[in-house]
JSON list of C-alpha atoms and ligand atoms in Angstrom, two decimals:
[
{"chain": "A", "resi": 1, "resn": "MET", "atom": "CA", "xyz": [287.28, 7.93, 115.79]},
{"chain": "A", "resi": 2, "resn": "LYS", "atom": "CA", "xyz": [285.15, 10.44, 114.93]},
{"chain": "A", "resi": 3, "resn": "LYS", "atom": "CA", "xyz": [285.65, 14.36, 115.95]},
{"chain": "A", "resi": 4, "resn": "GLN", "atom": "CA", "xyz": [285.73, 15.16, 119.51]},
{"chain": "A", "resi": 5, "resn": "MET", "atom": "CA", "xyz": [282.20, 15.61, 121.15]},
{"chain": "A", "resi": 6, "resn": "ASP", "atom": "CA", "xyz": [281.54, 18.74, 123.08]},
{"chain": "A", "resi": 7, "resn": "PRO", "atom": "CA", "xyz": [282.48, 18.00, 127.01]},
{"chain": "A", "resi": 8, "resn": "CYS", "atom": "CA", "xyz": [279.40, 19.86, 128.19]},
{"chain": "A", "resi": 9, "resn": "MET", "atom": "CA", "xyz": [276.96, 18.04, 125.93]},
{"chain": "A", "resi": 10, "resn": "HIS", "atom": "CA", "xyz": [278.50, 14.59, 126.02]},
{"chain": "A", "resi": 11, "resn": "SER", "atom": "CA", "xyz": [278.74, 14.71, 130.12]},
{"chain": "A", "resi": 12, "resn": "THR", "atom": "CA", "xyz": [274.65, 15.90, 129.81]},
{"chain": "A", "resi": 13, "resn": "GLU", "atom": "CA", "xyz": [274.24, 12.45, 127.93]},
{"chain": "A", "resi": 14, "resn": "HIS", "atom": "CA", "xyz": [275.58, 10.50, 131.02]},
{"chain": "A", "resi": 15, "resn": "ILE", "atom": "CA", "xyz": [273.44, 12.39, 133.37]},
{"chain": "A", "resi": 16, "resn": "LEU", "atom": "CA", "xyz": [270.03, 12.03, 131.29]},
{"chain": "A", "resi": 17, "resn": "ASN", "atom": "CA", "xyz": [270.71, 8.50, 130.94]},
{"chain": "A", "resi": 18, "resn": "GLN", "atom": "CA", "xyz": [271.02, 8.02, 134.79]},
{"chain": "A", "resi": 19, "resn": "ALA", "atom": "CA", "xyz": [268.33, 10.05, 135.12]},
{"chain": "A", "resi": 20, "resn": "MET", "atom": "CA", "xyz": [266.36, 8.25, 132.73]},
{"chain": "A", "resi": 21, "resn": "GLY", "atom": "CA", "xyz": [267.21, 4.99, 134.52]},
{"chain": "A", "resi": 22, "resn": "ARG", "atom": "CA", "xyz": [265.99, 6.35, 137.81]},
{"chain": "A", "resi": 23, "resn": "LEU", "atom": "CA", "xyz": [262.97, 8.16, 137.07]},
{"chain": "A", "resi": 24, "resn": "PHE", "atom": "CA", "xyz": [261.63, 5.38, 134.24]},
{"chain": "A", "resi": 25, "resn": "ASP", "atom": "CA", "xyz": [263.45, 2.14, 134.75]},
{"chain": "A", "resi": 26, "resn": "CYS", "atom": "CA", "xyz": [265.01, 2.53, 131.19]},
{"chain": "A", "resi": 27, "resn": "ASP", "atom": "CA", "xyz": [268.03, 1.64, 129.78]},
{"chain": "A", "resi": 28, "resn": "ARG", "atom": "CA", "xyz": [270.61, 4.01, 128.59]},
{"chain": "A", "resi": 29, "resn": "CYS", "atom": "CA", "xyz": [270.14, 5.45, 125.03]},
{"chain": "A", "resi": 30, "resn": "PHE", "atom": "CA", "xyz": [271.30, 3.03, 122.35]},
{"chain": "A", "resi": 31, "resn": "SER", "atom": "CA", "xyz": [272.14, 5.92, 120.21]},
{"chain": "A", "resi": 32, "resn": "ALA", "atom": "CA", "xyz": [273.12, 9.36, 120.43]},
{"chain": "A", "resi": 33, "resn": "HIS", "atom": "CA", "xyz": [273.74, 12.36, 118.23]},
{"chain": "A", "resi": 34, "resn": "ILE", "atom": "CA", "xyz": [275.59, 14.87, 120.18]},
{"chain": "A", "resi": 35, "resn": "GLU", "atom": "CA", "xyz": [276.71, 18.39, 119.29]},
{"chain": "A", "resi": 36, "resn": "ARG", "atom": "CA", "xyz": [277.58, 21.64, 120.97]},
{"chain": "A", "resi": 37, "resn": "LYS", "atom": "CA", "xyz": [274.43, 23.22, 119.97]},
{"chain": "A", "resi": 38, "resn": "LYS", "atom": "CA", "xyz": [271.81, 20.82, 119.99]},
{"chain": "A", "resi": 39, "resn": "SER", "atom": "CA", "xyz": [271.57, 17.11, 120.85]},
{"chain": "A", "resi": 40, "resn": "LYS", "atom": "CA", "xyz": [269.50, 14.11, 121.07]},
{"chain": "A", "resi": 41, "resn": "CYS", "atom": "CA", "xyz": [269.46, 10.61, 122.61]},
{"chain": "A", "resi": 42, "resn": "ASP", "atom": "CA", "xyz": [267.35, 7.69, 121.71]},
{"chain": "A", "resi": 43, "resn": "TYR", "atom": "CA", "xyz": [265.92, 5.34, 124.10]},
{"chain": "A", "resi": 44, "resn": "ARG", "atom": "CA", "xyz": [263.91, 1.79, 123.64]},
{"chain": "A", "resi": 45, "resn": "PHE", "atom": "CA", "xyz": [260.81, 2.77, 125.43]},
{"chain": "A", "resi": 46, "resn": "GLY", "atom": "CA", "xyz": [257.42, 1.65, 125.45]},
{"chain": "A", "resi": 47, "resn": "ARG", "atom": "CA", "xyz": [255.51, 5.16, 125.47]},
{"chain": "A", "resi": 48, "resn": "SER", "atom": "CA", "xyz": [256.22, 8.43, 125.14]},
{"chain": "A", "resi": 49, "resn": "LEU", "atom": "CA", "xyz": [256.39, 10.80, 128.33]},
{"chain": "A", "resi": 50, "resn": "THR", "atom": "CA", "xyz": [254.17, 13.29, 129.57]},
{"chain": "A", "resi": 51, "resn": "VAL", "atom": "CA", "xyz": [254.67, 17.02, 129.94]},
{"chain": "A", "resi": 52, "resn": "GLU", "atom": "CA", "xyz": [254.86, 16.72, 133.80]},
{"chain": "A", "resi": 53, "resn": "GLU", "atom": "CA", "xyz": [257.33, 13.53, 133.05]},
{"chain": "A", "resi": 54, "resn": "LEU", "atom": "CA", "xyz": [259.68, 15.69, 131.19]},
{"chain": "A", "resi": 55, "resn": "ALA", "atom": "CA", "xyz": [259.71, 18.59, 133.54]},
{"chain": "A", "resi": 56, "resn": "ALA", "atom": "CA", "xyz": [260.56, 15.97, 136.19]},
{"chain": "A", "resi": 57, "resn": "LEU", "atom": "CA", "xyz": [263.37, 14.66, 134.20]},
{"chain": "A", "resi": 58, "resn": "GLU", "atom": "CA", "xyz": [264.60, 18.00, 133.26]},
{"chain": "A", "resi": 59, "resn": "LYS", "atom": "CA", "xyz": [264.58, 19.14, 137.16]},
{"chain": "A", "resi": 60, "resn": "GLU", "atom": "CA", "xyz": [266.32, 15.79, 137.70]},
{"chain": "A", "resi": 61, "resn": "VAL", "atom": "CA", "xyz": [269.25, 16.74, 135.22]},
{"chain": "A", "resi": 62, "resn": "ASN", "atom": "CA", "xyz": [269.28, 20.12, 136.45]},
{"chain": "A", "resi": 63, "resn": "GLY", "atom": "CA", "xyz": [269.97, 19.14, 140.01]},
{"chain": "A", "resi": 64, "resn": "VAL", "atom": "CA", "xyz": [272.93, 17.08, 139.18]},
{"chain": "A", "resi": 65, "resn": "ILE", "atom": "CA", "xyz": [274.42, 19.58, 137.21]},
{"chain": "A", "resi": 66, "resn": "GLU", "atom": "CA", "xyz": [273.71, 22.45, 140.17]},
{"chain": "A", "resi": 67, "resn": "ALA", "atom": "CA", "xyz": [275.36, 20.18, 142.49]},
{"chain": "A", "resi": 68, "resn": "ASP", "atom": "CA", "xyz": [278.32, 20.50, 140.64]},
{"chain": "A", "resi": 69, "resn": "LEU", "atom": "CA", "xyz": [279.97, 16.99, 141.35]},
{"chain": "A", "resi": 70, "resn": "PRO", "atom": "CA", "xyz": [283.02, 15.88, 140.37]},
{"chain": "A", "resi": 71, "resn": "VAL", "atom": "CA", "xyz": [283.74, 13.93, 137.26]},
{"chain": "A", "resi": 72, "resn": "ALA", "atom": "CA", "xyz": [286.74, 11.34, 137.67]},
{"chain": "A", "resi": 73, "resn": "GLU", "atom": "CA", "xyz": [287.83, 8.43, 135.68]},
{"chain": "A", "resi": 74, "resn": "SER", "atom": "CA", "xyz": [289.14, 5.15, 136.93]},
{"chain": "A", "resi": 75, "resn": "PHE", "atom": "CA", "xyz": [289.97, 2.13, 135.09]},
{"chain": "A", "resi": 76, "resn": "LEU", "atom": "CA", "xyz": [289.09, -1.69, 135.46]},
{"chain": "A", "resi": 77, "resn": "ALA", "atom": "CA", "xyz": [290.04, -4.84, 133.80]},
{"chain": "A", "resi": 78, "resn": "ILE", "atom": "CA", "xyz": [287.94, -5.71, 131.04]},
{"chain": "A", "resi": 79, "resn": "ASP", "atom": "CA", "xyz": [286.50, -8.97, 132.71]},
{"chain": "A", "resi": 80, "resn": "ASP", "atom": "CA", "xyz": [285.71, -6.97, 135.89]},
{"chain": "A", "resi": 81, "resn": "ALA", "atom": "CA", "xyz": [283.59, -3.97, 134.10]},
{"chain": "A", "resi": 82, "resn": "ARG", "atom": "CA", "xyz": [281.97, -6.86, 132.16]},
{"chain": "A", "resi": 83, "resn": "GLU", "atom": "CA", "xyz": [280.41, -7.86, 135.37]},
{"chain": "A", "resi": 84, "resn": "VAL", "atom": "CA", "xyz": [279.11, -4.62, 136.29]},
{"chain": "A", "resi": 85, "resn": "PHE", "atom": "CA", "xyz": [278.50, -2.34, 133.11]},
{"chain": "A", "resi": 86, "resn": "ASN", "atom": "CA", "xyz": [276.42, -3.52, 129.77]},
{"chain": "A", "resi": 87, "resn": "LEU", "atom": "CA", "xyz": [279.55, -3.12, 127.79]},
{"chain": "A", "resi": 88, "resn": "GLY", "atom": "CA", "xyz": [277.35, -3.56, 124.52]},
{"chain": "A", "resi": 89, "resn": "ARG", "atom": "CA", "xyz": [278.40, -0.22, 122.79]},
{"chain": "A", "resi": 90, "resn": "LEU", "atom": "CA", "xyz": [282.11, -0.61, 123.07]},
{"chain": "A", "resi": 91, "resn": "PRO", "atom": "CA", "xyz": [284.34, -0.99, 120.46]},
{"chain": "A", "resi": 92, "resn": "ASP", "atom": "CA", "xyz": [286.20, -4.27, 119.70]},
{"chain": "A", "resi": 93, "resn": "ASP", "atom": "CA", "xyz": [289.55, -2.31, 120.00]},
{"chain": "A", "resi": 94, "resn": "ALA", "atom": "CA", "xyz": [289.13, -1.01, 123.43]},
{"chain": "A", "resi": 95, "resn": "GLY", "atom": "CA", "xyz": [291.76, -2.92, 124.88]},
{"chain": "A", "resi": 96, "resn": "GLU", "atom": "CA", "xyz": [292.23, -4.50, 128.20]},
{"chain": "A", "resi": 97, "resn": "ARG", "atom": "CA", "xyz": [291.74, -2.05, 130.64]},
{"chain": "A", "resi": 98, "resn": "ILE", "atom": "CA", "xyz": [288.25, 0.14, 130.99]},
{"chain": "A", "resi": 99, "resn": "ARG", "atom": "CA", "xyz": [287.97, 3.36, 131.38]},
{"chain": "A", "resi": 100, "resn": "ILE", "atom": "CA", "xyz": [285.07, 4.21, 133.75]},
{"chain": "A", "resi": 101, "resn": "VAL", "atom": "CA", "xyz": [283.65, 7.72, 133.99]},
{"chain": "A", "resi": 102, "resn": "SER", "atom": "CA", "xyz": [281.89, 8.80, 137.54]},
{"chain": "A", "resi": 103, "resn": "ILE", "atom": "CA", "xyz": [279.86, 11.56, 138.10]},
{"chain": "A", "resi": 104, "resn": "GLY", "atom": "CA", "xyz": [280.21, 12.00, 141.82]},
{"chain": "A", "resi": 105, "resn": "ASP", "atom": "CA", "xyz": [278.22, 8.97, 143.30]},
{"chain": "A", "resi": 106, "resn": "TYR", "atom": "CA", "xyz": [275.31, 9.69, 140.95]},
{"chain": "A", "resi": 107, "resn": "ASP", "atom": "CA", "xyz": [276.63, 7.75, 137.56]},
{"chain": "A", "resi": 108, "resn": "HIS", "atom": "CA", "xyz": [279.17, 5.22, 136.70]},
{"chain": "A", "resi": 109, "resn": "CYS", "atom": "CA", "xyz": [279.40, 4.68, 132.89]},
{"chain": "A", "resi": 110, "resn": "PRO", "atom": "CA", "xyz": [282.53, 2.86, 130.40]},
{"chain": "A", "resi": 111, "resn": "CYS", "atom": "CA", "xyz": [283.56, 5.86, 128.03]},
{"chain": "A", "resi": 112, "resn": "ILE", "atom": "CA", "xyz": [286.40, 6.94, 126.14]},
{"chain": "A", "resi": 113, "resn": "GLY", "atom": "CA", "xyz": [284.73, 10.25, 125.31]},
{"chain": "A", "resi": 114, "resn": "PRO", "atom": "CA", "xyz": [285.66, 13.74, 126.66]},
{"chain": "A", "resi": 115, "resn": "HIS", "atom": "CA", "xyz": [283.96, 15.53, 129.83]},
{"chain": "A", "resi": 116, "resn": "VAL", "atom": "CA", "xyz": [283.55, 18.40, 131.89]},
{"chain": "A", "resi": 117, "resn": "ALA", "atom": "CA", "xyz": [285.79, 18.31, 135.37]},
{"chain": "A", "resi": 118, "resn": "SER", "atom": "CA", "xyz": [282.22, 18.92, 137.26]},
{"chain": "A", "resi": 119, "resn": "THR", "atom": "CA", "xyz": [279.21, 19.48, 136.50]},
{"chain": "A", "resi": 120, "resn": "GLY", "atom": "CA", "xyz": [278.80, 22.78, 137.37]},
{"chain": "A", "resi": 121, "resn": "GLU", "atom": "CA", "xyz": [280.63, 23.77, 134.02]},
{"chain": "A", "resi": 122, "resn": "ILE", "atom": "CA", "xyz": [277.53, 22.39, 132.11]},
{"chain": "A", "resi": 123, "resn": "GLY", "atom": "CA", "xyz": [275.13, 25.24, 132.34]},
{"chain": "A", "resi": 124, "resn": "SER", "atom": "CA", "xyz": [271.35, 24.54, 132.68]},
{"chain": "A", "resi": 125, "resn": "PHE", "atom": "CA", "xyz": [269.84, 22.02, 130.62]},
{"chain": "A", "resi": 126, "resn": "ARG", "atom": "CA", "xyz": [266.43, 22.17, 128.91]},
{"chain": "A", "resi": 127, "resn": "ILE", "atom": "CA", "xyz": [264.41, 19.27, 126.74]},
{"chain": "A", "resi": 128, "resn": "THR", "atom": "CA", "xyz": [263.30, 21.00, 123.39]},
{"chain": "A", "resi": 129, "resn": "SER", "atom": "CA", "xyz": [261.12, 18.16, 122.63]},
{"chain": "A", "resi": 130, "resn": "ALA", "atom": "CA", "xyz": [260.31, 14.93, 122.95]},
{"chain": "A", "resi": 131, "resn": "SER", "atom": "CA", "xyz": [258.83, 12.28, 120.55]},
{"chain": "A", "resi": 132, "resn": "HIS", "atom": "CA", "xyz": [258.03, 8.46, 120.49]},
{"chain": "A", "resi": 133, "resn": "GLU", "atom": "CA", "xyz": [257.88, 6.15, 117.65]},
{"chain": "A", "resi": 134, "resn": "ASP", "atom": "CA", "xyz": [258.28, 2.39, 116.83]},
{"chain": "A", "resi": 135, "resn": "GLY", "atom": "CA", "xyz": [259.29, 2.10, 120.53]},
{"chain": "A", "resi": 136, "resn": "VAL", "atom": "CA", "xyz": [262.07, 4.76, 120.62]},
{"chain": "A", "resi": 137, "resn": "LEU", "atom": "CA", "xyz": [261.63, 7.65, 122.77]},
{"chain": "A", "resi": 138, "resn": "ARG", "atom": "CA", "xyz": [263.90, 10.54, 121.27]},
{"chain": "A", "resi": 139, "resn": "ILE", "atom": "CA", "xyz": [264.79, 13.27, 123.74]},
{"chain": "A", "resi": 140, "resn": "ARG", "atom": "CA", "xyz": [266.34, 16.32, 122.13]},
{"chain": "A", "resi": 141, "resn": "PHE", "atom": "CA", "xyz": [267.89, 18.87, 124.03]},
{"chain": "A", "resi": 142, "resn": "LYS", "atom": "CA", "xyz": [269.78, 22.09, 124.64]},
{"chain": "A", "resi": 143, "resn": "LEU", "atom": "CA", "xyz": [272.31, 23.49, 127.48]},
{"chain": "A", "resi": 144, "resn": "LYS", "atom": "CA", "xyz": [272.45, 27.25, 128.51]},
{"chain": "A", "resi": 145, "resn": "ARG", "atom": "CA", "xyz": [276.00, 27.80, 129.12]},
{"chain": "A", "resi": 146, "resn": "PRO", "atom": "CA", "xyz": [276.95, 29.05, 132.44]},
{"chain": "B", "resi": 1, "resn": "ZN", "atom": "ZN1", "xyz": [281.30, 10.00, 128.35]}
]
């Protein structure tokens, strides 16, 4: 497995994915590059986002952070998990029990990565830029740590 991801950045990825779904009916990112200083997520999406839409997205993510939602884990049998979640990004050796990471009631997602204990630890979220090419919307972002 690759080196441990930054928990703040990675937890933000969960929130951003849910926000993209809620605001723009977009699937979770198919690729992500998560680093402590700056990160990016790639979405299959048909167009770019306007400045206003990016501002709304930023506001949505920051609202979840400011709500200081608890992050919890639970476990589901893989067959049950398959009925609820898209397990396409799951590694083949994931095992029979799938770890589900919940951010309050806002987001639930199968994941093996490291997360914060509550979203208030994340700080504030800022989209640094977004671009669209060949059906892929790329969102780059940073965090201002609390
Ligand atoms: Zn995760």
